[in-house]
């Protein structure tokens, strides 16, 4: 296999995985917001059942936020390895070409952060909404008793 083909496969593969992770985090976030607007707290008799329903899909959001930087870092490391391989093969690679290759490798880390930071903001927002809804349920239980 040609090294340029490997370079393209790594680039598209890492960016594709990060795009998928971003889509999953965004979907899970909006799914939770829609659920929170429609949830009927009065229909829950047990706190545990409420917690199970409220926390569904939150693990997806936190997993994206926690792991997207590592996927980006993997892309950067692979890009640097490919750059060093090309440097070793050509033996006369100029500084401009090296810097261009390294900067392109670093875009994977940047994209990992672009996916992770909003995912963590989404997760924190969802966790706060869960706390508020659980407290509202507790208040309703006291009013019923």
mmCIF file of C-alpha atoms in Angstrom:
data_model
loop_
_atom_site.group_PDB
_atom_site.id
_atom_site.type_symbol
_atom_site.label_atom_id
_atom_site.label_comp_id
_atom_site.label_asym_id
_atom_site.label_seq_id
_atom_site.Cartn_x
_atom_site.Cartn_y
_atom_site.Cartn_z
ATOM 1 C CA UNK A 1 0.000 0.000 0.000
ATOM 2 C CA UNK A 2 1.216 3.481 -0.875
ATOM 3 C CA UNK A 3 2.178 5.764 2.055
ATOM 4 C CA UNK A 4 0.005 8.554 0.626
ATOM 5 C CA UNK A 5 -2.964 6.181 0.683
ATOM 6 C CA UNK A 6 -2.200 5.343 4.313
ATOM 7 C CA UNK A 7 -1.932 9.049 5.101
ATOM 8 C CA UNK A 8 -5.341 9.700 3.511
ATOM 9 C CA UNK A 9 -6.891 6.681 5.264
ATOM 10 C CA UNK A 10 -5.616 7.856 8.663
ATOM 11 C CA UNK A 11 -6.807 11.402 8.033
ATOM 12 C CA UNK A 12 -10.273 10.424 6.838
ATOM 13 C CA UNK A 13 -10.575 7.662 9.431
ATOM 14 C CA UNK A 14 -9.757 9.869 12.409
ATOM 15 C CA UNK A 15 -11.888 12.752 11.169
ATOM 16 C CA UNK A 16 -14.727 10.329 10.417
ATOM 17 C CA UNK A 17 -14.608 8.842 13.898
ATOM 18 C CA UNK A 18 -14.558 12.325 15.441
ATOM 19 C CA UNK A 19 -17.483 13.427 13.270
ATOM 20 C CA UNK A 20 -19.433 10.348 14.347
ATOM 21 C CA UNK A 21 -18.614 11.012 17.997
ATOM 22 C CA UNK A 22 -19.756 14.609 17.655
ATOM 23 C CA UNK A 23 -23.011 13.512 16.027
ATOM 24 C CA UNK A 24 -23.669 10.955 18.782
ATOM 25 C CA UNK A 25 -23.048 13.544 21.517
ATOM 26 C CA UNK A 26 -25.301 16.078 19.819
ATOM 27 C CA UNK A 27 -28.060 13.511 19.267
ATOM 28 C CA UNK A 28 -27.921 12.286 22.865
ATOM 29 C CA UNK A 29 -27.974 15.860 24.171
ATOM 30 C CA UNK A 30 -31.049 16.856 22.182
ATOM 31 C CA UNK A 31 -32.759 13.550 22.979
ATOM 32 C CA UNK A 32 -32.282 14.250 26.687
ATOM 33 C CA UNK A 33 -33.542 17.838 26.399
ATOM 34 C CA UNK A 34 -36.684 16.655 24.609
ATOM 35 C CA UNK A 35 -37.225 13.941 27.216
ATOM 36 C CA UNK A 36 -36.765 16.424 30.075
ATOM 37 C CA UNK A 37 -39.444 18.705 28.614
ATOM 38 C CA UNK A 38 -41.923 15.835 28.290
ATOM 39 C CA UNK A 39 -41.254 13.880 31.485
ATOM 40 C CA UNK A 40 -44.188 13.668 33.902
ATOM 41 C CA UNK A 41 -42.652 13.547 37.368
ATOM 42 C CA UNK A 42 -46.002 12.632 38.956
ATOM 43 C CA UNK A 43 -46.035 9.312 37.103
ATOM 44 C CA UNK A 44 -42.980 8.041 39.016
ATOM 45 C CA UNK A 45 -43.536 6.290 42.300
ATOM 46 C CA UNK A 46 -39.913 5.297 42.926
ATOM 47 C CA UNK A 47 -36.886 7.561 42.855
ATOM 48 C CA UNK A 48 -34.785 4.814 41.292
ATOM 49 C CA UNK A 49 -37.120 4.461 38.309
ATOM 50 C CA UNK A 50 -36.995 8.223 37.784
ATOM 51 C CA UNK A 51 -33.199 8.206 37.978
ATOM 52 C CA UNK A 52 -32.936 5.388 35.446
ATOM 53 C CA UNK A 53 -35.078 7.293 32.963
ATOM 54 C CA UNK A 54 -33.422 10.663 33.567
ATOM 55 C CA UNK A 55 -29.863 9.390 33.178
ATOM 56 C CA UNK A 56 -30.393 7.398 29.971
ATOM 57 C CA UNK A 57 -27.852 8.310 27.263
ATOM 58 C CA UNK A 58 -25.799 10.500 29.582
ATOM 59 C CA UNK A 59 -22.967 7.969 29.402
ATOM 60 C CA UNK A 60 -22.789 8.496 25.636
ATOM 61 C CA UNK A 61 -22.278 12.224 26.079
ATOM 62 C CA UNK A 62 -19.632 11.849 28.777
ATOM 63 C CA UNK A 63 -17.828 9.105 26.853
ATOM 64 C CA UNK A 64 -17.530 11.331 23.796
ATOM 65 C CA UNK A 65 -16.258 14.201 25.903
ATOM 66 C CA UNK A 66 -13.727 12.003 27.643
ATOM 67 C CA UNK A 67 -12.450 10.117 24.607
ATOM 68 C CA UNK A 68 -12.542 12.550 21.665
ATOM 69 C CA UNK A 69 -9.211 14.149 22.683
ATOM 70 C CA UNK A 70 -7.589 10.715 22.660
ATOM 71 C CA UNK A 71 -8.911 9.950 19.192
ATOM 72 C CA UNK A 72 -7.548 13.304 18.035
ATOM 73 C CA UNK A 73 -4.234 12.589 19.719
ATOM 74 C CA UNK A 74 -4.068 9.209 18.006
ATOM 75 C CA UNK A 75 -4.548 10.948 14.663
ATOM 76 C CA UNK A 76 -1.772 13.396 15.499
ATOM 77 C CA UNK A 77 0.628 10.630 16.541
ATOM 78 C CA UNK A 78 -0.102 8.661 13.381
ATOM 79 C CA UNK A 79 0.365 11.808 11.292
ATOM 80 C CA UNK A 80 3.730 12.478 12.928
ATOM 81 C CA UNK A 81 4.808 8.873 12.370
ATOM 82 C CA UNK A 82 3.920 9.188 8.687
ATOM 83 C CA UNK A 83 5.818 12.510 8.486
ATOM 84 C CA UNK A 84 8.930 10.939 10.007
ATOM 85 C CA UNK A 85 8.614 7.972 7.669
ATOM 86 C CA UNK A 86 8.442 10.281 4.654
ATOM 87 C CA UNK A 87 11.386 12.269 6.011
ATOM 88 C CA UNK A 88 13.417 9.096 6.385
ATOM 89 C CA UNK A 89 12.535 7.919 2.893
ATOM 90 C CA UNK A 90 13.316 11.162 1.073
ATOM 91 C CA UNK A 91 16.420 12.177 3.062
ATOM 92 C CA UNK A 92 16.098 15.658 1.534
ATOM 93 C CA UNK A 93 12.764 16.875 2.804
ATOM 94 C CA UNK A 94 12.788 20.651 3.278
ATOM 95 C CA UNK A 95 11.752 22.383 6.493
ATOM 96 C CA UNK A 96 8.607 23.854 4.927
ATOM 97 C CA UNK A 97 7.368 20.434 3.907
ATOM 98 C CA UNK A 98 8.060 19.018 7.375
ATOM 99 C CA UNK A 99 6.239 21.875 9.097
ATOM 100 C CA UNK A 100 3.272 21.541 6.755
ATOM 101 C CA UNK A 101 3.007 17.811 7.447
ATOM 102 C CA UNK A 102 3.277 18.319 11.209
ATOM 103 C CA UNK A 103 0.702 21.099 11.223
ATOM 104 C CA UNK A 104 -1.707 18.906 9.284
ATOM 105 C CA UNK A 105 -1.101 16.139 11.824
ATOM 106 C CA UNK A 106 -1.976 18.513 14.667
ATOM 107 C CA UNK A 107 -5.393 19.262 13.171
ATOM 108 C CA UNK A 108 -6.549 15.898 14.527
ATOM 109 C CA UNK A 109 -5.840 17.034 18.092
ATOM 110 C CA UNK A 110 -7.666 20.300 17.435
ATOM 111 C CA UNK A 111 -10.668 18.442 16.049
ATOM 112 C CA UNK A 112 -10.667 16.136 19.066
ATOM 113 C CA UNK A 113 -10.922 19.180 21.305
ATOM 114 C CA UNK A 114 -13.603 20.736 19.093
ATOM 115 C CA UNK A 115 -15.695 17.616 19.683
ATOM 116 C CA UNK A 116 -14.815 17.106 23.370
ATOM 117 C CA UNK A 117 -15.362 20.600 24.758
ATOM 118 C CA UNK A 118 -18.998 20.986 23.624
ATOM 119 C CA UNK A 119 -19.708 17.378 24.652
ATOM 120 C CA UNK A 120 -18.549 18.139 28.187
ATOM 121 C CA UNK A 121 -20.654 21.309 28.242
ATOM 122 C CA UNK A 122 -23.644 19.254 27.063
ATOM 123 C CA UNK A 123 -22.968 16.646 29.749
ATOM 124 C CA UNK A 124 -22.722 19.223 32.540
ATOM 125 C CA UNK A 125 -25.957 20.869 31.379
ATOM 126 C CA UNK A 126 -27.757 17.509 31.305
ATOM 127 C CA UNK A 127 -26.469 16.541 34.765
ATOM 128 C CA UNK A 128 -27.732 19.825 36.191
ATOM 129 C CA UNK A 129 -31.150 19.281 34.567
ATOM 130 C CA UNK A 130 -31.254 15.804 36.116
ATOM 131 C CA UNK A 131 -30.513 17.234 39.572
ATOM 132 C CA UNK A 132 -33.272 19.840 39.194
ATOM 133 C CA UNK A 133 -35.836 17.271 38.033
ATOM 134 C CA UNK A 134 -34.938 14.907 40.871
ATOM 135 C CA UNK A 135 -35.358 17.728 43.381
ATOM 136 C CA UNK A 136 -38.717 18.671 41.865
ATOM 137 C CA UNK A 137 -39.798 15.020 42.216
ATOM 138 C CA UNK A 138 -38.729 15.081 45.881
ATOM 139 C CA UNK A 139 -40.823 18.228 46.454
ATOM 140 C CA UNK A 140 -43.832 16.572 44.781
ATOM 141 C CA UNK A 141 -43.444 13.543 47.043
ATOM 142 C CA UNK A 142 -43.490 15.757 50.128
ATOM 143 C CA UNK A 143 -46.601 17.556 48.869
ATOM 144 C CA UNK A 144 -48.402 14.248 48.307
ATOM 145 C CA UNK A 145 -47.517 12.915 51.770
#
